[in-house]
Tab-separated table of C-alpha atoms in Angstrom:
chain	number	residue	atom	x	y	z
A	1	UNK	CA	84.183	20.039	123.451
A	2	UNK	CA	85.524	22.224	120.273
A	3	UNK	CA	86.086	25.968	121.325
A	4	UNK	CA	85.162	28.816	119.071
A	5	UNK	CA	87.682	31.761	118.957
A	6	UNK	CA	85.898	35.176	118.284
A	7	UNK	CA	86.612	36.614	115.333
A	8	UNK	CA	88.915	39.301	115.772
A	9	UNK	CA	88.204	42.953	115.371
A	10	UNK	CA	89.713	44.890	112.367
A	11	UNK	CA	92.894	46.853	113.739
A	12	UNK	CA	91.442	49.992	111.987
A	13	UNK	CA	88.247	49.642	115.121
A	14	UNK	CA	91.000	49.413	117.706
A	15	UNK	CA	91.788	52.192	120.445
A	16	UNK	CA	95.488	51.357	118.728
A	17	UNK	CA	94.776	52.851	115.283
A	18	UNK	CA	92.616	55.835	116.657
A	19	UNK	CA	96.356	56.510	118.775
A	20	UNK	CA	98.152	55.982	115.730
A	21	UNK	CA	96.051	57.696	113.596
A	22	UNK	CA	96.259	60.300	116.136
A	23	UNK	CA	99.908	60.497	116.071
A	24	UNK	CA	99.593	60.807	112.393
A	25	UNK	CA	97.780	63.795	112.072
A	26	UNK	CA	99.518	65.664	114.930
A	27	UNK	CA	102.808	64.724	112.506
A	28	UNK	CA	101.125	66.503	109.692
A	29	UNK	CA	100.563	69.554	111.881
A	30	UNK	CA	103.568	69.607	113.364
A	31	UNK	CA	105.104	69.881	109.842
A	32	UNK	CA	102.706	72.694	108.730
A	33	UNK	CA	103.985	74.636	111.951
A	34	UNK	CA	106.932	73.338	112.396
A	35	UNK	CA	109.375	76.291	113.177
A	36	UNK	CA	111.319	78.414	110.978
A	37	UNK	CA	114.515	80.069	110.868
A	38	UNK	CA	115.084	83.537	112.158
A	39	UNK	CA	116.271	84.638	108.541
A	40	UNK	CA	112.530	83.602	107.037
A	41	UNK	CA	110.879	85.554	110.229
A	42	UNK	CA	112.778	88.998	109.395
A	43	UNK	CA	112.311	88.414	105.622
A	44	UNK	CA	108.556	87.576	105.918
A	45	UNK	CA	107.935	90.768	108.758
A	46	UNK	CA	110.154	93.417	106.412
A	47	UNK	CA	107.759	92.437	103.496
A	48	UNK	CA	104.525	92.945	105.580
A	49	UNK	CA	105.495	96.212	107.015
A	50	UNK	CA	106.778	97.414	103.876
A	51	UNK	CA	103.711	96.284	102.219
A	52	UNK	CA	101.452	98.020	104.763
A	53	UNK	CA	103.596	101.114	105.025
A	54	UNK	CA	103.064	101.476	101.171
A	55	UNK	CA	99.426	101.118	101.523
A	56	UNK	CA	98.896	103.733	103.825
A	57	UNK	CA	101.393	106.621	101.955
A	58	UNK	CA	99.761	105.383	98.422
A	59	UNK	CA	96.272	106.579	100.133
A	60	UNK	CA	97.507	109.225	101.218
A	61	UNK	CA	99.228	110.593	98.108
A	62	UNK	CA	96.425	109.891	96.095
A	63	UNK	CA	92.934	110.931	98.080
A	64	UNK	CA	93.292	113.884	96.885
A	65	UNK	CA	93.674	114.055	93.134
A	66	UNK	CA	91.124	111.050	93.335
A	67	UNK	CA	88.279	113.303	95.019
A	68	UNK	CA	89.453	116.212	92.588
A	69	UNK	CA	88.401	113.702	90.037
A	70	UNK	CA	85.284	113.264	91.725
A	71	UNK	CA	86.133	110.061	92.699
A	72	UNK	CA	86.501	107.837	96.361
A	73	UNK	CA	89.662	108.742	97.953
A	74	UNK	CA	89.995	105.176	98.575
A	75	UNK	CA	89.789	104.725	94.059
A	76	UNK	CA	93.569	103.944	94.124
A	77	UNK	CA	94.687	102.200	97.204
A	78	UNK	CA	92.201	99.768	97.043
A	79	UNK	CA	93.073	98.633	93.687
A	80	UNK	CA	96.698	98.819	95.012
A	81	UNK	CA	95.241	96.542	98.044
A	82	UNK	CA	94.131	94.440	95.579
A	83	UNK	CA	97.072	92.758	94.550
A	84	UNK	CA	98.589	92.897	98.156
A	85	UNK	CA	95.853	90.517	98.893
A	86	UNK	CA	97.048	88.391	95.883
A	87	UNK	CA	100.266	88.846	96.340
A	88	UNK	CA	100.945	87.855	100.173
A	89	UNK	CA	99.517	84.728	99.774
A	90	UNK	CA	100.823	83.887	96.938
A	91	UNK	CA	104.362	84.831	98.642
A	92	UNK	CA	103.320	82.283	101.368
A	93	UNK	CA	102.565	79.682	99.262
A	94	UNK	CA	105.673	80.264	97.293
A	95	UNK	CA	107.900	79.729	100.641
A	96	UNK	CA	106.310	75.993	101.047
A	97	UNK	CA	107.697	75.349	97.003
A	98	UNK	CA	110.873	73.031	97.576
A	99	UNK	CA	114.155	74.497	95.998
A	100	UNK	CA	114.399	71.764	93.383
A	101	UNK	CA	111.196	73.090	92.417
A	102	UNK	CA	112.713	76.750	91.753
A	103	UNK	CA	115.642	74.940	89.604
A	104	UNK	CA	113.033	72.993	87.300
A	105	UNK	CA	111.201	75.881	86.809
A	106	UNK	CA	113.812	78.717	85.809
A	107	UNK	CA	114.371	77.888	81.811
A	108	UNK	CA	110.564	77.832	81.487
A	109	UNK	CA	110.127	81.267	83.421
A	110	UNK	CA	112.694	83.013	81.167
A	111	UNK	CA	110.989	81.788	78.037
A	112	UNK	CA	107.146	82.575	79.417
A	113	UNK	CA	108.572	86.256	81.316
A	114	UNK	CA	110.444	86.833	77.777
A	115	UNK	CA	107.170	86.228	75.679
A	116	UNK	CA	105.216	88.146	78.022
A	117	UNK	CA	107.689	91.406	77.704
A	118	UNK	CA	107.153	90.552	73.585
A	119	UNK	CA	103.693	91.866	73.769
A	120	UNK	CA	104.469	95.339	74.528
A	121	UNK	CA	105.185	95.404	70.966
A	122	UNK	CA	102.008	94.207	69.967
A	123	UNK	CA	99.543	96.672	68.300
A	124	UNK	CA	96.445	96.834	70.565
A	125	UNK	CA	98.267	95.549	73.280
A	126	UNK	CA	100.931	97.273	74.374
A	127	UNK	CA	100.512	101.142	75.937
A	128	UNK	CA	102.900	103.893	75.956
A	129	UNK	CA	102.849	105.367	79.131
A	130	UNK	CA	105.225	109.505	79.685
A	131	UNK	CA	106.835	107.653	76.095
A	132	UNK	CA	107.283	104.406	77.559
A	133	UNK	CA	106.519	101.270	75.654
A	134	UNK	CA	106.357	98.770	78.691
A	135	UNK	CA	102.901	98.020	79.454
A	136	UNK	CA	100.441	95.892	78.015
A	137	UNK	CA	96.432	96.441	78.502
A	138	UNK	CA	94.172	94.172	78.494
A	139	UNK	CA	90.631	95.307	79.525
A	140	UNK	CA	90.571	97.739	82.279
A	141	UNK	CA	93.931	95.246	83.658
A	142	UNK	CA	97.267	97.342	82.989
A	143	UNK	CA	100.754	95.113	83.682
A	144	UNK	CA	103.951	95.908	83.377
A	145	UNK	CA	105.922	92.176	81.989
A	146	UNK	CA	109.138	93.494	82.615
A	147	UNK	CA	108.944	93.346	86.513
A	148	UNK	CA	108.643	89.570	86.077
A	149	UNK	CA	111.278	89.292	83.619
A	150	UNK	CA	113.714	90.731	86.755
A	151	UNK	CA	112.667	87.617	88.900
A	152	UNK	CA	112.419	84.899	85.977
A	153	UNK	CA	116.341	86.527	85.216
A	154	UNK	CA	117.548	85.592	88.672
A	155	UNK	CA	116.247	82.109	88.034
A	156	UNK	CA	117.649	81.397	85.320
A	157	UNK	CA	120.945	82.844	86.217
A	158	UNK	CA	121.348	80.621	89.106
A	159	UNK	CA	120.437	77.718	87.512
A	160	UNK	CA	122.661	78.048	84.771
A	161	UNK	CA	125.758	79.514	86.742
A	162	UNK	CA	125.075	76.742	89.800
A	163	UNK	CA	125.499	74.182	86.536
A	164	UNK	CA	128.720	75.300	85.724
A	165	UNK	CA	129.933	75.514	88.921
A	166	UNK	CA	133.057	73.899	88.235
A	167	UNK	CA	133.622	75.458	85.108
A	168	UNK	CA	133.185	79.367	86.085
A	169	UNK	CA	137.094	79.353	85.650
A	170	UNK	CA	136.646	79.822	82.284
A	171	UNK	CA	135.440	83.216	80.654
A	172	UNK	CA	134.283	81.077	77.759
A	173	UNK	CA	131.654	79.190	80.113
A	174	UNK	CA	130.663	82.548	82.290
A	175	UNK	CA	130.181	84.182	79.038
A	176	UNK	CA	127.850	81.719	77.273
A	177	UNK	CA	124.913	81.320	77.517
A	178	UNK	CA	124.783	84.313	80.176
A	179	UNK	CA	125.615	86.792	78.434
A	180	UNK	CA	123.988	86.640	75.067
A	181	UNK	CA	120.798	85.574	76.670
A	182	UNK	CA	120.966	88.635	79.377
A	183	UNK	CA	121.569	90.707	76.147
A	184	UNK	CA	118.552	89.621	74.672
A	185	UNK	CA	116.017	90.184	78.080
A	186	UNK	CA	118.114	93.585	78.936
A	187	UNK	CA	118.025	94.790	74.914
A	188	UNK	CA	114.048	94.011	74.988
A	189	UNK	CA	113.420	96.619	78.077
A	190	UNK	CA	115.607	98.970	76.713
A	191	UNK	CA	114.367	99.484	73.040
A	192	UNK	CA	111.155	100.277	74.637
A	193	UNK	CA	111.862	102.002	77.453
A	194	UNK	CA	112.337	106.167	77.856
A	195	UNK	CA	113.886	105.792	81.354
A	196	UNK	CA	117.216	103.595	81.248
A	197	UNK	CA	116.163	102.700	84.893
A	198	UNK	CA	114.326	98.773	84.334
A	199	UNK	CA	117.278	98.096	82.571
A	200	UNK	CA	119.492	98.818	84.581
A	201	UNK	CA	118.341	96.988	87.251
A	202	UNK	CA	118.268	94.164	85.120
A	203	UNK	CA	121.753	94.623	84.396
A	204	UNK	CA	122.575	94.510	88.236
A	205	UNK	CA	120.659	91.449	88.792
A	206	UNK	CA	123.471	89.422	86.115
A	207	UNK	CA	126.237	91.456	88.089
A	208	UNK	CA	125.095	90.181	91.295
A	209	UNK	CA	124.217	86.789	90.316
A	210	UNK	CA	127.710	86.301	88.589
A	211	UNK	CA	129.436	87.766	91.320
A	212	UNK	CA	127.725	85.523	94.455
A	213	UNK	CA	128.264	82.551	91.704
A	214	UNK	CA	132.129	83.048	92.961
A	215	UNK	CA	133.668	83.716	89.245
A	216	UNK	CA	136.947	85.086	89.565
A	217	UNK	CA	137.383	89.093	89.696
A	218	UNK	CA	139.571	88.682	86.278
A	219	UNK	CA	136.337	87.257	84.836
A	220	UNK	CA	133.851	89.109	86.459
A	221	UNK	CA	135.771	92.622	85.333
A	222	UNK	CA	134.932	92.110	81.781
A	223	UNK	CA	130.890	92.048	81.875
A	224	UNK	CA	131.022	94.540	84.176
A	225	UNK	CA	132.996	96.941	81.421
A	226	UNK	CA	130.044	95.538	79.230
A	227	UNK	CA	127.197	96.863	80.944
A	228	UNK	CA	128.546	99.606	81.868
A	229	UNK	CA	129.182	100.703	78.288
A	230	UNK	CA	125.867	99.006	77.354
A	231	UNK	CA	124.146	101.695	79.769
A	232	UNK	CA	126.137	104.650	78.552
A	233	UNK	CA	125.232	103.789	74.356
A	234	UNK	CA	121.133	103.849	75.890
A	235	UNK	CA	121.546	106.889	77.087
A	236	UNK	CA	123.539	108.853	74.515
A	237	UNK	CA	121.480	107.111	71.699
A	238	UNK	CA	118.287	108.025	73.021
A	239	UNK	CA	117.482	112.505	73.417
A	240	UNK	CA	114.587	111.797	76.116
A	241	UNK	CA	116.933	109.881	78.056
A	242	UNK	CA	120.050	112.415	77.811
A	243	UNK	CA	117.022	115.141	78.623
A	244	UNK	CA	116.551	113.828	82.209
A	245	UNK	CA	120.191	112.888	83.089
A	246	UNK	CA	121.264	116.674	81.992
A	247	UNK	CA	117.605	118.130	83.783
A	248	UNK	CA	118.535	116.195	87.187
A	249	UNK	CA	122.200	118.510	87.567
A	250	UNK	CA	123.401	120.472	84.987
A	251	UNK	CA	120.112	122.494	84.573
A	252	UNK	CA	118.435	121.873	87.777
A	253	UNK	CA	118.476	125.809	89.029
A	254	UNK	CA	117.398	127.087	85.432
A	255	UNK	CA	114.141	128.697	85.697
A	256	UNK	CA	112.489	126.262	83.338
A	257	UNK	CA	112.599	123.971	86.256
A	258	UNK	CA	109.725	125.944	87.657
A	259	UNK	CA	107.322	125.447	84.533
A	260	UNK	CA	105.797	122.116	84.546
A	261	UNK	CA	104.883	122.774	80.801
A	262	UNK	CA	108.526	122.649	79.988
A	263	UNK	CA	111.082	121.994	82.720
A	264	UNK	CA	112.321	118.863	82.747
A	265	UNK	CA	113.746	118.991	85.641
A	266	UNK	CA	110.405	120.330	87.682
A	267	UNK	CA	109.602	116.857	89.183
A	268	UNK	CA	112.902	116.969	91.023
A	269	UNK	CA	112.789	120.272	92.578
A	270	UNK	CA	109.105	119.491	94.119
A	271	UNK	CA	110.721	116.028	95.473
A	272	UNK	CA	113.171	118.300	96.965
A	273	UNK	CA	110.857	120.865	98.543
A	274	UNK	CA	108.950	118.187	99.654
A	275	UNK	CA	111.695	116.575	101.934
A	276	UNK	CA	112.678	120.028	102.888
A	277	UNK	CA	108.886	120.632	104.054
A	278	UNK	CA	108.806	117.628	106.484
A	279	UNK	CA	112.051	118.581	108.509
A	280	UNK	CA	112.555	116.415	111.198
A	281	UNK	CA	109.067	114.916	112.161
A	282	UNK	CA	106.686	115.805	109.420
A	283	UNK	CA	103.851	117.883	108.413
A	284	UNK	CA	101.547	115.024	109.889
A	285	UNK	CA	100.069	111.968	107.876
A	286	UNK	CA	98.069	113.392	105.018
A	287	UNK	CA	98.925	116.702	105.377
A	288	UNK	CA	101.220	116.981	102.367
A	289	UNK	CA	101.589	120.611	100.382
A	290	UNK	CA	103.312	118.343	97.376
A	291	UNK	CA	100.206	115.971	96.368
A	292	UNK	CA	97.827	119.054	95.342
A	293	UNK	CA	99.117	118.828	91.825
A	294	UNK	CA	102.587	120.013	92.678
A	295	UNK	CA	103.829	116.515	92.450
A	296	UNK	CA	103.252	114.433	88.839
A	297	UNK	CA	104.547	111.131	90.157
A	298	UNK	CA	103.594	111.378	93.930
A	299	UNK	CA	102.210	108.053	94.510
A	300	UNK	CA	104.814	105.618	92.109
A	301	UNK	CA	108.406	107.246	91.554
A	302	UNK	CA	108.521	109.854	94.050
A	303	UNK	CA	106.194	108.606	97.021
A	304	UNK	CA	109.745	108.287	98.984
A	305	UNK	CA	109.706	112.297	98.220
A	306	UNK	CA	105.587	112.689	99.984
A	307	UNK	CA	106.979	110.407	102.832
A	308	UNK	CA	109.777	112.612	103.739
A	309	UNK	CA	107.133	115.792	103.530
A	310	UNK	CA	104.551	113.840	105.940
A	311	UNK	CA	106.302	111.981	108.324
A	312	UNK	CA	109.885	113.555	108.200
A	313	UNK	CA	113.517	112.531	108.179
A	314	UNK	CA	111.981	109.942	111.505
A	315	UNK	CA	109.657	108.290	108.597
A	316	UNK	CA	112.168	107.914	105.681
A	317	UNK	CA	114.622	106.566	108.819
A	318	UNK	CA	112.434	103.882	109.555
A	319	UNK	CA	111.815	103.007	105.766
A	320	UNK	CA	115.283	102.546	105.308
A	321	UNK	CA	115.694	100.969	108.586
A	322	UNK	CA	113.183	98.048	107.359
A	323	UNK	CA	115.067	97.661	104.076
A	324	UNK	CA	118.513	97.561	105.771
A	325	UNK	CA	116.999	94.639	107.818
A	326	UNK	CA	115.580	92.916	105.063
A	327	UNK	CA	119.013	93.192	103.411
A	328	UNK	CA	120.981	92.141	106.433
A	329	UNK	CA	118.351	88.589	106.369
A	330	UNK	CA	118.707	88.237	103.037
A	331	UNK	CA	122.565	87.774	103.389
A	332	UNK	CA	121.912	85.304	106.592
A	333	UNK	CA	120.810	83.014	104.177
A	334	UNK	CA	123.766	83.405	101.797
A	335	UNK	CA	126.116	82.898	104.594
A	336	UNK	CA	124.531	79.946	105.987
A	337	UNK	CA	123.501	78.047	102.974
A	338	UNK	CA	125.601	75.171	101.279
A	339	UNK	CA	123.179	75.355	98.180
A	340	UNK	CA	125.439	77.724	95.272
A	341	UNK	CA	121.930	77.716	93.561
A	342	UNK	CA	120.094	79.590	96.480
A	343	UNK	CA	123.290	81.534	96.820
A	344	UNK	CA	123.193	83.374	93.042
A	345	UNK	CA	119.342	83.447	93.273
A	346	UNK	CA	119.241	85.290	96.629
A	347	UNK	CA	122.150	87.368	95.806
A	348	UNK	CA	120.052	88.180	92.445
A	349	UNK	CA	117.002	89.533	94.288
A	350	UNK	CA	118.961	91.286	97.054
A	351	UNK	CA	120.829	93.347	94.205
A	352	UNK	CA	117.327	93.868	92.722
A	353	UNK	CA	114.772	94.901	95.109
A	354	UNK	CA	117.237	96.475	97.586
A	355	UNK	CA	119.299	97.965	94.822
A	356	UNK	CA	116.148	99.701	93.330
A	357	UNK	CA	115.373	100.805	96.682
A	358	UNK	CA	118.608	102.772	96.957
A	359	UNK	CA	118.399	104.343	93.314
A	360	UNK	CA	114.688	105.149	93.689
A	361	UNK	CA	115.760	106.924	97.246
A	362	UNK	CA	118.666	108.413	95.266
A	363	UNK	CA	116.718	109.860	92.572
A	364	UNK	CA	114.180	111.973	94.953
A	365	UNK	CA	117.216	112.552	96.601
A	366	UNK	CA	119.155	114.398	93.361
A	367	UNK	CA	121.828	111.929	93.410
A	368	UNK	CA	121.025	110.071	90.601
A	369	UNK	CA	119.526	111.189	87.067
A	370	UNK	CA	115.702	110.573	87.031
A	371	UNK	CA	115.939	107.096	86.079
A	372	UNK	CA	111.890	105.534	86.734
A	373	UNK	CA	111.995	102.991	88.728
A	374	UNK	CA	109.672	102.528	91.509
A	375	UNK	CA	110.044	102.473	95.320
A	376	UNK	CA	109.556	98.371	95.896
A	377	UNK	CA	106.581	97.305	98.149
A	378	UNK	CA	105.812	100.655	98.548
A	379	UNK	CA	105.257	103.036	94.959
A	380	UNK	CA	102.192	102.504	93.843
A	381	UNK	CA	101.610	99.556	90.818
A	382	UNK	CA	99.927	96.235	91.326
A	383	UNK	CA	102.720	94.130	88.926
A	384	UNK	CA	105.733	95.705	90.935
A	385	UNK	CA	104.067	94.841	94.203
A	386	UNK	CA	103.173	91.418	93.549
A	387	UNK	CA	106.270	90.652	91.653
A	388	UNK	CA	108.377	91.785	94.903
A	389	UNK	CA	105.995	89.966	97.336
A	390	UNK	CA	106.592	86.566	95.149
A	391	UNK	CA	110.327	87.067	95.112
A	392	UNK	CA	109.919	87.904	98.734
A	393	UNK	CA	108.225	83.873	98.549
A	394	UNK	CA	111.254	82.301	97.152
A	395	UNK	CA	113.353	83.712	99.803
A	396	UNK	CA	111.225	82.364	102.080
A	397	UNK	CA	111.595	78.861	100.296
A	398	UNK	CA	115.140	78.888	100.666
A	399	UNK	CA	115.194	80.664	104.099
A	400	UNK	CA	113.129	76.983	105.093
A	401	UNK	CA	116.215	75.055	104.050
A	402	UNK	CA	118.503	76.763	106.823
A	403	UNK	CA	118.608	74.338	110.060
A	404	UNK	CA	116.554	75.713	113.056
A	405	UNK	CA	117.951	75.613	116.994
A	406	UNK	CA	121.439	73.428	117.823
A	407	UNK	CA	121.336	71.894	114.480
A	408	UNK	CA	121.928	75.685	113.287
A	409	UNK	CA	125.144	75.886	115.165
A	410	UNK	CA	126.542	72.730	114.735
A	411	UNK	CA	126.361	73.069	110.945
A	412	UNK	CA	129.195	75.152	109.568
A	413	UNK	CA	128.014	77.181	106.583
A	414	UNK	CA	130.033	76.923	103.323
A	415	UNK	CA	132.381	79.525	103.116
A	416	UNK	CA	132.030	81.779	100.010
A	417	UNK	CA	134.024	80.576	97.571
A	418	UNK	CA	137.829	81.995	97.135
A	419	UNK	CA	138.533	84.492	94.315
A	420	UNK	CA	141.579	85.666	92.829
């Protein structure tokens, strides 16, 4: 008597596969959640605040000129909010990029953030804004190209210096193609720029990139001596310029600080009445004296200045508080990285955003020369914001790379390399 076996049931129909397939998908979660280091927490939670914090004094700066206007008081910060809701997922979705990704990408970046600061140039296109050719319009959509240039800069830099790493003992190979090629970016802000300060930021980010890079102080000496010159010749070449350096302190108790008609120097004395208004704890949140027309630039270059009057020396404490922490992360992930690449990069955007933090703070504060750069995350602009929230992403990216729990600790980080 012949037996039949039963034909046997596809392994896909099995309570097996279901497990496996299971399994699977709790994998793929896992991954999506899997958890981070404590450098890409602090990072991600400075940004937020910061972003929030600006929000909130970029309303209140502006509600009032807006209803003068006859406008909403919300006119402003919601176009602001705008491209904070752009901007913070795009920063997110920036963080899950690999770093090989960031190292393909940086000669193309350079050449499309170049092109794109070319257009202020362009007749019909670019705008002149207080005798600044840096902005391009298109429709009822201003940008500003050169706050992408700073990020596509520290890109490039890193990919280029982390190439050479063995060679940065030469000046020859730290020299070219850095240095002609920062000329070139640098040069483009500055022959349309009033304010020396975009440039000069730019000229920080290839000082700290060159410097994290490990080249030798011997080397590293000489480009400083370069841009340093190269800022003094923009400013002695250029009257407007040479008007606000000698408005901020050799003229600033001349009475034609007073006269907003003529006093070049009358933006800085409201920032400073301002701060002295708020005192210790503020006049209260939206109770600023300064915004009523007192202040020109109250809601991009000198917000730090209607902070101070609102919520006191407690407010600009915390502010500078967030930024210190956001600095100290940012260096975590210097220390603790083996990558040189992430190294320059990181060391790039630290010099940038937190640098133009400290000059912006300076400025209101009268210790630097009115320079016009804006308060990052926080002065009012949508292409500064979301530039700053999608550096704030490749931080992130590279913060992912740092081992999480034991494996942290049992890794030694690279030491930073030896100079002499």
């Amino acid at each position: 008597m012949t037996t039949t076996t039963p034909p046997t049931r596809p392994a896909a129909d099995g309570p097996d596969d279901a497990a496996t397939s299971g399994f699977a998908a709790r994998v793929s979660l896992g991954r999506v959640f899997a958890p981070v280091s404590s450098e890409f927490l602090l990072v991600a939670s400075t940004a937020l605040l910061l972003t929030g914090f600006g929000l909130m004094m970029v309303l209140s700066a502006t509600m009032a000129s807006a209803m003068a206007a006859g406008q909403s008081p919300f006119e402003v910060v919601m176009k602001q909010a705008i491209f904070a809701v752009i901007g913070i997922p795009l920063m997110f979705i920036a963080s899950r990029l690999p770093v090989t990704f960031w190292k393909r990408i940086a000669w193309p970046a350079l050449i499309a953030a170049t092109c794109f600061q070319m257009l202020v140039f362009v007749p019909g296109l670019g705008v002149a804004n207080d005798g600044n050719q840096n902005w391009i319009q298109i429709g009822g959509i201003q940008a500003q190209p050169s706050e992408f240039l700073k990020l596509a800069l520290a890109l490039w830099l890193g990919y280029v210096l982390f190439r050479k790493q063995t060679l940065l003992g030469s000046w020859a190979h730290v020299f070219i193609p850095v240095v002609p090629v920062g000329g070139l970016v640098i040069g483009l802000v500055a022959v349309g720029s009033e304010d020396l300060g975009t440039g000069m930021i730019l000229m920080a980010i290839l000082l700290g990139c060159l410097f994290f890079s490990g080249v030798k102080l011997r080397i590293f000496i000489i480009p400083l001596i370069v841009v340093v010159v190269s800022a003094v010749f923009f400013a002695v070449t250029n009257s407007n310029r040479m008007a606000r350096i000698m408005s901020s302190f050799v003229n600033f108790d001349s009475m034609d600080c007073y006269n907003a008609a003529v006093g070049d120097c009358y933006q800085a004395v409201h920032g400073v009445w301002a701060l002295a208004n708020g005192g210790l704890f503020g006049l209260g949140l939206g109770n600023s004296r300064e915004k009523y027309g007192w202040l020109p630039a109250r809601s991009n270059d000198y917000i730090f200045a209607i902070l101070g009057e609102e919520l006191g020396l407690v407010g600009c404490a915390v502010v500078l508080l967030l930024f210190t922490v956001f600095a100290i992360a940012a260096f975590q992930i210097i220390r603790k990285t083996r990558d040189p690449f992430i190294r320059i990069v990181t060391g790039g955007i630290i010099v940038w955003i937190v640098g133009q933090a400290l000059v912006n703070i300076g400025v209101v504060l009268r210790l630097l020369p009115v320079l016009g750069v804006p308060l990052p995350f926080m002065s009012q602009g949508g292409t500064s914001l979301l530039s700053v929230l999608f550096a704030c992403g490749v931080l992130l990216s590279f913060a992912r790379t740092i081992p999480v729990g034991p494996a942290s600790t049992a890794t030694a980080a690279e030491p930073l390399p030896r100079r002499r």
